Coordinates of C-alpha atoms in Angstrom, one line a residue:
M1 CA 100.3 113.4 -2.1
K2 CA 103.5 115.6 -2.3
R3 CA 101.5 118.6 -3.4
L4 CA 99.2 118.2 -0.3
L5 CA 102.3 117.9 2.0
Y6 CA 103.8 121.1 0.6
I7 CA 100.5 122.9 1.2
L8 CA 100.3 121.6 4.8
L9 CA 104.0 122.6 5.5
L10 CA 103.7 126.1 4.2
P11 CA 101.9 127.6 7.2
V12 CA 104.5 126.0 9.5
L13 CA 107.4 127.5 7.5
L14 CA 105.7 130.9 7.6
V15 CA 105.4 130.8 11.2
A16 CA 109.0 129.7 11.7
V17 CA 110.4 132.4 9.4
T18 CA 108.2 135.0 11.1
S19 CA 109.4 134.0 14.5
C20 CA 113.0 134.6 13.5
R21 CA 112.5 138.3 12.7
P22 CA 113.4 140.9 15.4
D23 CA 110.6 142.5 17.3
P24 CA 109.3 145.7 15.7
V25 CA 110.4 149.1 17.2
T26 CA 107.4 150.4 19.0
P27 CA 106.7 152.2 22.3
D28 CA 105.7 148.9 23.7
N29 CA 109.2 147.4 23.2
P30 CA 111.2 148.6 26.2
K31 CA 114.4 146.8 25.3
V32 CA 114.8 148.8 22.0
Q33 CA 113.3 152.1 23.3
K34 CA 115.1 152.2 26.6
S35 CA 116.9 155.4 27.5
V36 CA 118.5 156.8 30.6
A37 CA 118.0 160.3 32.0
C38 CA 121.0 162.4 32.7
L39 CA 121.4 164.7 35.7
F40 CA 124.2 167.2 35.3
E41 CA 126.2 169.0 38.0
R42 CA 128.5 172.0 37.1
I43 CA 131.7 172.1 39.1
L44 CA 133.2 175.6 38.9
P45 CA 136.9 176.2 38.5
E46 CA 138.8 177.3 41.6
D47 CA 138.1 180.9 42.5
V48 CA 135.3 181.2 40.0
T49 CA 132.0 182.5 41.6
D50 CA 128.7 184.2 40.7
L51 CA 128.3 182.3 37.4
T52 CA 125.6 183.6 35.0
I53 CA 125.1 181.5 31.9
Q54 CA 124.0 183.2 28.7
E55 CA 124.2 180.3 26.3
E56 CA 125.3 176.7 26.6
L57 CA 125.8 173.8 24.2
I58 CA 126.3 170.1 24.9
T59 CA 127.4 167.8 22.1
L60 CA 127.2 164.0 22.6
H61 CA 129.1 161.9 20.2
N62 CA 127.9 158.2 20.2
I63 CA 131.1 156.3 19.6
T64 CA 129.1 153.1 19.1
T65 CA 127.0 154.5 16.1
G66 CA 129.1 157.5 15.1
Q67 CA 126.3 160.0 15.5
D68 CA 126.4 163.4 17.1
V69 CA 123.5 165.0 18.9
E70 CA 123.5 168.6 20.2
Y71 CA 121.4 170.1 23.0
K72 CA 121.2 173.8 24.0
T73 CA 120.2 173.0 27.6
L74 CA 121.1 170.4 30.2
E75 CA 117.5 169.7 31.1
G76 CA 115.7 166.6 29.8
I77 CA 118.6 164.9 28.1
K78 CA 118.1 161.1 27.8
L79 CA 120.6 158.7 26.3
A80 CA 120.2 155.2 24.8
P81 CA 122.7 152.5 25.6
G82 CA 126.1 153.1 24.0
L83 CA 129.6 154.7 24.5
Y84 CA 129.8 158.4 24.4
N85 CA 132.1 161.4 24.4
L86 CA 130.6 164.6 25.8
N87 CA 131.7 168.3 25.1
Y88 CA 130.2 171.1 26.9
T89 CA 130.7 174.9 26.5
A90 CA 128.9 177.8 28.1
T91 CA 129.1 181.5 27.2
C92 CA 128.9 183.2 30.5
R93 CA 129.7 186.0 33.0
Y94 CA 131.5 185.2 36.2
M95 CA 133.8 186.5 38.9
L96 CA 137.4 185.3 39.0
H97 CA 139.5 186.3 42.0
G98 CA 136.9 189.1 42.5
V99 CA 137.4 190.3 38.8
A100 CA 134.3 190.5 36.6
M101 CA 134.9 188.3 33.5
E102 CA 133.0 187.5 30.3
G103 CA 134.0 184.4 28.4
R104 CA 133.5 180.7 28.0
L105 CA 133.7 177.7 30.3
A106 CA 134.1 174.2 29.0
A107 CA 134.1 170.5 30.2
Q108 CA 134.7 167.2 28.5
I109 CA 133.9 163.6 29.5
E110 CA 135.3 160.8 27.4
N111 CA 134.3 157.1 27.0
M112 CA 131.0 157.5 29.1
E113 CA 129.2 154.2 29.0
V114 CA 125.4 153.7 29.2
T115 CA 124.2 150.1 29.4
D116 CA 121.0 148.2 29.3
Q117 CA 121.4 147.6 33.1
T118 CA 121.4 151.3 33.9
T119 CA 118.2 151.9 35.8
E120 CA 118.8 155.1 37.9
P121 CA 119.4 158.5 36.3
L122 CA 123.0 159.0 35.2
K123 CA 124.7 161.5 37.4
L124 CA 127.4 163.5 35.5
R125 CA 129.9 166.0 36.9
L126 CA 130.9 168.7 34.5
E127 CA 134.3 169.9 35.8
L128 CA 134.4 173.3 34.1
R129 CA 137.6 174.9 32.9
I130 CA 138.2 178.5 31.6
V131 CA 138.5 178.9 27.9
P132 CA 141.0 181.7 27.0
T133 CA 139.4 184.9 25.6
V134 CA 142.6 186.9 24.7
Q135 CA 143.3 187.0 20.9
D136 CA 147.1 187.8 20.8
F137 CA 150.2 188.2 22.9
V138 CA 150.2 190.2 26.1
I139 CA 153.1 191.7 28.0
Q140 CA 153.4 189.4 31.1
E141 CA 156.3 191.1 32.7
I142 CA 158.7 194.0 32.5
F143 CA 162.0 194.0 34.4
F144 CA 163.6 197.5 34.2
T145 CA 165.0 198.1 37.6
G146 CA 168.3 196.0 37.2
T147 CA 170.3 194.4 39.9
L148 CA 173.1 195.5 42.2
T149 CA 176.6 194.2 42.6
P150 CA 177.9 193.0 46.1
A151 CA 179.4 196.5 46.4
G152 CA 175.9 198.0 46.0
K153 CA 176.6 199.4 42.5
Q154 CA 174.0 199.5 39.8
Y155 CA 174.5 196.7 37.3
H156 CA 173.1 197.2 33.8
G157 CA 172.3 194.7 31.0
T158 CA 169.8 192.4 32.7
S159 CA 166.5 194.2 31.7
Y160 CA 164.0 192.0 29.9
V161 CA 160.3 191.8 28.7
V162 CA 158.1 188.8 28.7
L163 CA 155.4 188.2 26.1
Y164 CA 152.8 185.5 26.8
N165 CA 150.5 183.5 24.5
G166 CA 147.4 183.2 26.5
T167 CA 145.2 182.1 23.5
D168 CA 144.1 178.6 22.7
R169 CA 146.1 178.5 19.4
V170 CA 149.7 178.8 18.1
L171 CA 150.7 182.4 17.6
Y172 CA 153.5 183.7 15.4
A173 CA 155.7 186.4 16.7
D174 CA 157.2 187.4 13.3
G175 CA 156.9 191.1 12.9
I176 CA 155.9 192.0 16.4
A177 CA 157.5 195.2 17.5
F178 CA 158.6 196.1 21.1
C179 CA 158.5 199.8 21.6
E180 CA 159.2 202.3 24.3
S181 CA 157.4 205.7 24.5
G182 CA 159.1 208.9 23.4
F183 CA 157.4 210.8 26.2
N184 CA 157.9 210.7 29.9
P185 CA 155.0 210.3 32.4
T186 CA 156.6 212.6 34.9
H187 CA 156.7 215.5 32.5
K188 CA 153.5 216.7 30.9
F189 CA 153.5 219.2 28.1
D190 CA 151.0 220.3 25.5
Y191 CA 152.5 218.5 22.5
K192 CA 151.4 219.7 19.2
P193 CA 150.0 218.0 17.1
D194 CA 148.4 216.0 19.8
I195 CA 148.3 212.3 18.4
R196 CA 147.5 210.5 21.6
Q197 CA 144.1 209.2 20.6
E198 CA 145.6 208.2 17.1
A199 CA 149.1 206.9 17.8
M200 CA 151.8 206.4 20.4
A201 CA 154.9 208.5 20.2
V202 CA 157.8 206.1 20.3
H203 CA 161.6 206.6 20.3
A204 CA 162.7 202.9 20.3
V205 CA 161.3 200.2 17.9
Y206 CA 162.7 196.7 17.8
V207 CA 161.0 194.0 15.7
I208 CA 161.0 190.2 16.0
P209 CA 162.5 188.9 12.7
G210 CA 160.7 186.4 10.4
S211 CA 158.7 186.1 7.2
G212 CA 155.4 185.1 8.8
K213 CA 155.6 181.7 10.4
E214 CA 159.3 181.4 11.6
Q215 CA 158.6 182.2 15.2
P216 CA 155.8 179.9 16.5
V217 CA 154.7 180.2 20.1
K218 CA 152.4 177.6 21.5
P219 CA 149.5 178.3 23.9
G220 CA 150.8 178.8 27.4
E221 CA 154.4 179.5 26.2
R222 CA 156.3 182.8 26.4
L223 CA 159.0 184.8 24.6
I224 CA 161.7 186.6 26.5
L225 CA 163.3 189.8 24.9
C226 CA 166.3 191.1 26.7
D227 CA 169.0 193.7 26.8
I228 CA 172.2 191.6 26.7
G229 CA 171.6 187.8 26.4
I230 CA 174.5 186.3 28.4
D231 CA 175.0 184.7 31.7
H232 CA 175.3 187.8 33.8
K233 CA 176.4 185.9 36.9
V234 CA 179.9 185.7 35.4
N235 CA 180.1 189.5 35.7
N236 CA 177.9 190.0 38.8
P237 CA 177.2 187.1 41.2
N238 CA 173.9 188.9 42.1
A239 CA 172.7 188.7 38.7
F240 CA 171.1 185.9 36.5
D241 CA 171.4 184.1 33.2
L242 CA 169.9 185.5 30.1
S243 CA 171.8 183.4 27.6
K244 CA 168.7 181.4 26.8
A245 CA 166.4 184.3 26.1
N246 CA 164.6 184.3 22.8
F247 CA 165.9 187.7 21.4
E248 CA 168.0 190.7 22.5
W249 CA 167.9 194.2 21.5
Y250 CA 171.5 195.0 20.1
D251 CA 172.8 198.3 18.9
E252 CA 175.8 199.1 16.8
S253 CA 177.0 202.1 18.8
S254 CA 178.6 205.1 17.2
V255 CA 180.1 206.2 20.4
P256 CA 183.5 204.6 20.9
T257 CA 183.4 204.7 24.7
H258 CA 180.0 203.2 25.0
Q259 CA 179.7 199.9 23.1
D260 CA 177.0 197.3 23.3
F261 CA 177.7 193.6 23.5
D262 CA 176.4 191.1 21.0
S263 CA 175.5 187.8 22.5
P264 CA 176.7 184.7 20.7
T265 CA 173.8 182.7 21.8
V266 CA 170.7 184.9 21.6
P267 CA 169.5 186.2 18.2
N268 CA 169.1 190.0 17.6
L269 CA 165.8 191.9 17.2
D270 CA 165.6 193.9 14.1
K271 CA 166.3 197.4 15.0
W272 CA 164.0 199.8 13.2
Y273 CA 164.7 203.0 15.2
C274 CA 166.3 204.2 18.4
Y275 CA 167.0 207.6 19.7
S276 CA 170.2 206.6 21.3
K277 CA 173.5 206.9 19.4
S278 CA 175.1 204.4 21.7
F279 CA 172.8 201.6 23.0
F280 CA 169.2 201.3 24.3
I281 CA 168.4 200.5 27.9
L282 CA 165.0 200.5 29.7
H283 CA 164.5 203.4 32.1
N284 CA 165.5 201.8 35.4
R285 CA 162.9 203.9 37.4
G286 CA 160.1 203.0 35.0
F287 CA 159.5 206.5 33.6
A288 CA 158.1 205.2 30.3
S289 CA 155.3 203.3 28.6
Y290 CA 155.7 200.1 26.6
A291 CA 153.8 198.5 23.8
I292 CA 153.9 195.6 21.4
A293 CA 152.4 195.9 18.0
R294 CA 152.1 193.9 14.8
M295 CA 153.8 195.8 12.0
P296 CA 151.8 195.6 8.8
I297 CA 154.4 197.5 6.7
T298 CA 158.1 197.3 6.0
K299 CA 160.8 199.0 7.9
E300 CA 161.5 201.3 5.0
E301 CA 157.9 202.3 4.7
Y302 CA 157.7 202.9 8.4
L303 CA 160.7 205.1 8.5
K304 CA 159.5 207.1 5.5
D305 CA 155.9 207.7 6.5
Y306 CA 155.6 207.7 10.3
K307 CA 157.9 210.4 11.4
Y308 CA 156.5 212.6 14.2
D309 CA 157.6 216.1 14.6
Y310 CA 156.1 218.0 17.5
T311 CA 156.4 221.3 19.4
Y312 CA 155.7 222.3 23.0
V313 CA 156.3 225.1 25.5
L314 CA 158.7 224.7 28.3
T315 CA 158.2 227.1 31.2
H316 CA 160.9 227.5 33.8
N317 CA 161.2 230.1 36.5
G318 CA 158.4 232.0 34.9
I319 CA 160.1 232.1 31.5
S320 CA 158.6 230.2 28.5
Y321 CA 160.7 228.6 25.8
D322 CA 159.5 227.2 22.4
M323 CA 160.7 223.6 22.1
S324 CA 160.5 221.0 19.4
G325 CA 161.4 217.4 19.0
S326 CA 160.9 214.4 16.8
C327 CA 160.4 210.6 17.1
Y328 CA 158.1 208.2 15.4
K329 CA 154.4 207.3 15.8
L330 CA 153.0 203.9 16.3
P331 CA 149.3 203.8 15.2
N332 CA 147.0 202.7 18.1
D333 CA 145.3 200.2 15.7
W334 CA 148.6 198.3 15.4
I335 CA 149.2 197.9 19.2
I336 CA 148.1 194.5 20.6
D337 CA 149.1 195.3 24.2
G338 CA 150.4 198.3 26.1
V339 CA 151.6 199.1 29.6
N340 CA 152.0 202.4 31.3
C341 CA 154.8 202.6 34.0
S342 CA 155.4 205.5 36.4
V343 CA 156.0 206.5 40.0
E344 CA 153.2 208.0 42.1
A345 CA 155.1 210.8 43.7
V346 CA 156.1 212.3 40.3
H347 CA 153.4 211.0 38.1
Q348 CA 151.7 213.6 35.8
W349 CA 150.0 211.7 33.0
T350 CA 149.4 208.4 31.4
I351 CA 150.9 208.3 27.9
L352 CA 148.8 205.5 26.3
P353 CA 145.1 206.3 25.8
E354 CA 142.6 204.6 28.0
T355 CA 141.5 202.2 25.3
I356 CA 144.9 200.6 25.6
D357 CA 145.8 201.2 29.3
A358 CA 143.7 203.2 31.6
G359 CA 146.2 203.1 34.5
Y360 CA 149.8 202.5 35.3
T361 CA 152.1 200.1 37.3
N362 CA 155.3 200.8 39.1
C363 CA 158.4 199.6 41.0
G364 CA 158.4 202.0 43.9
T365 CA 156.3 204.9 44.9
V366 CA 159.0 207.6 45.0
D367 CA 161.6 208.7 42.6
G368 CA 164.9 206.8 43.0
Q369 CA 163.5 204.3 45.5
K370 CA 166.5 202.5 46.9
D371 CA 164.9 199.1 47.2
R372 CA 163.4 198.9 43.6
Y373 CA 166.3 196.7 42.3
F374 CA 165.7 193.0 41.6
H375 CA 161.9 193.8 41.2
S376 CA 159.6 193.8 38.2
V377 CA 156.1 194.4 37.3
R378 CA 154.1 191.2 36.6
R379 CA 150.6 190.6 35.2
K380 CA 148.3 189.0 37.7
Y381 CA 147.6 185.4 37.7
L382 CA 143.8 184.4 37.6
G383 CA 143.9 180.5 37.1
K384 CA 144.3 177.9 34.4
D385 CA 142.3 177.1 31.3
A386 CA 141.0 173.8 30.1
E387 CA 144.5 172.8 29.0
G388 CA 146.2 173.8 32.2
H389 CA 147.7 176.9 30.8
V390 CA 148.0 180.1 32.9
I391 CA 145.3 182.8 32.6
L392 CA 146.5 186.4 33.1
Q393 CA 144.4 189.3 34.0
D394 CA 143.8 191.8 31.1
T395 CA 141.3 194.6 31.6
N396 CA 143.4 197.3 29.8
N397 CA 144.2 198.9 33.2
S398 CA 147.8 198.2 34.5
F399 CA 146.9 199.5 37.9
E400 CA 144.5 196.6 38.3
D401 CA 146.2 194.0 36.0
F402 CA 149.7 194.1 37.4
N403 CA 151.4 193.3 40.6
P404 CA 153.8 196.2 41.1
M405 CA 157.3 195.8 42.5
V406 CA 157.5 192.1 43.0
T407 CA 160.5 189.7 42.6
A408 CA 161.3 189.2 39.0
S409 CA 160.2 185.8 37.5
L410 CA 163.8 184.9 36.3
I411 CA 165.2 185.5 39.8
E412 CA 162.6 183.2 41.2
E413 CA 163.1 180.5 38.5
Q414 CA 166.9 180.5 38.9
G415 CA 167.0 181.0 42.6
T416 CA 169.5 184.0 42.3
A417 CA 170.0 187.0 44.5
I418 CA 167.1 189.3 45.7
N419 CA 169.4 191.9 47.1
A420 CA 173.0 193.3 47.1
K421 CA 173.9 190.9 50.0
G422 CA 173.3 187.9 47.7
T423 CA 170.4 186.4 49.6
P424 CA 169.0 183.7 47.2
C425 CA 165.4 183.6 46.2
T426 CA 163.5 180.7 47.6
T427 CA 160.0 181.3 46.4
K428 CA 158.4 180.5 43.1
T429 CA 155.2 182.2 42.1
Y430 CA 152.9 182.7 39.0
D431 CA 153.0 186.5 39.3
G432 CA 155.1 187.6 42.2
V433 CA 152.2 186.8 44.6
V434 CA 150.4 183.6 44.0
P435 CA 152.6 180.6 44.9
I436 CA 153.1 177.9 42.2
D437 CA 151.3 174.7 42.9
K438 CA 153.5 172.1 44.5

């Protein structure tokens, strides 16, 4: 009797056990197979136009399952229910403030939820941001004109140069040299040997100290290299404060009547070479070219192996004179950025080769322009990247890349004088032209 009961109950138990199993995954099971179509809209960054996409990649990370899926197009993407993070990058060409650019745009969406209740296509806005394309520091600004005292006299010591990290990673400034050209753009001679396509002739070389990773600079941050790192307002109410600069170029003068001042708050650059026997100052009319370079050798090796002796012919009043000179050469391969400066009325040649700088920038159009003081040359602002860091124009042509003769950035930031009368600066800009967002 019990045996018969077991046999009779077995089909019932099998039915019960079978009914507890989940439904099989088949195309006829809409609950398991349900997916939601995605419709994407690209939102261009401000001032970006004429977008042409060459390649694109969208990565979807399913937070729920931990799985990643990649697509090389935005068309036909469908998502199963879950919680997602989305990353999108596009290699493209575009116009930014009228400048043709090549690079990448990117967008991110976090914690994007797709549920069983989603019935309509999922509309997603990709708010694109520019990804930096520069690989190293650039010269953001050069202030060489100086300021004036209330009596209208030239005041020296406030010159400075700004280096900017426009990349998307930390850069180390250790070993970067700041150099001034040994030749003048207002005097062109047939220098022999001609090294222009090989190296830059330099007569001042000052190097940021460090063993390799002592001077980190985060993306979007800057370094200020200056002449004398003090609060100059103490000596000249029309000047500004340089006591918080990163480095200064300091010289131990051999001329008793012309001594430099060593700031107690700003560390010194390592002086490798300078033509001056007293102290180095930037040419305050801008008759020079400037470069920054990563020095791959030691100071001793450089001074030993990179001396440049040259000859040229000077003709005056119909009489020719054989001339000679010497300085040092800076290989073009070491240069990471360079800027030609000059003045249109007396300009004769650009010192750096076209591969480094095809043009020049200026503070004034005539020699000795009276209103050049308090002004600098500043690299043009183009927008901001995905992290909100400033993007600067860099086409290797300073005529196009810089705003000439604009109010110096430190004058704007500190609200100090813009003229000998002491009129305070009331504007703040990214580049001397574009106002900073309120």
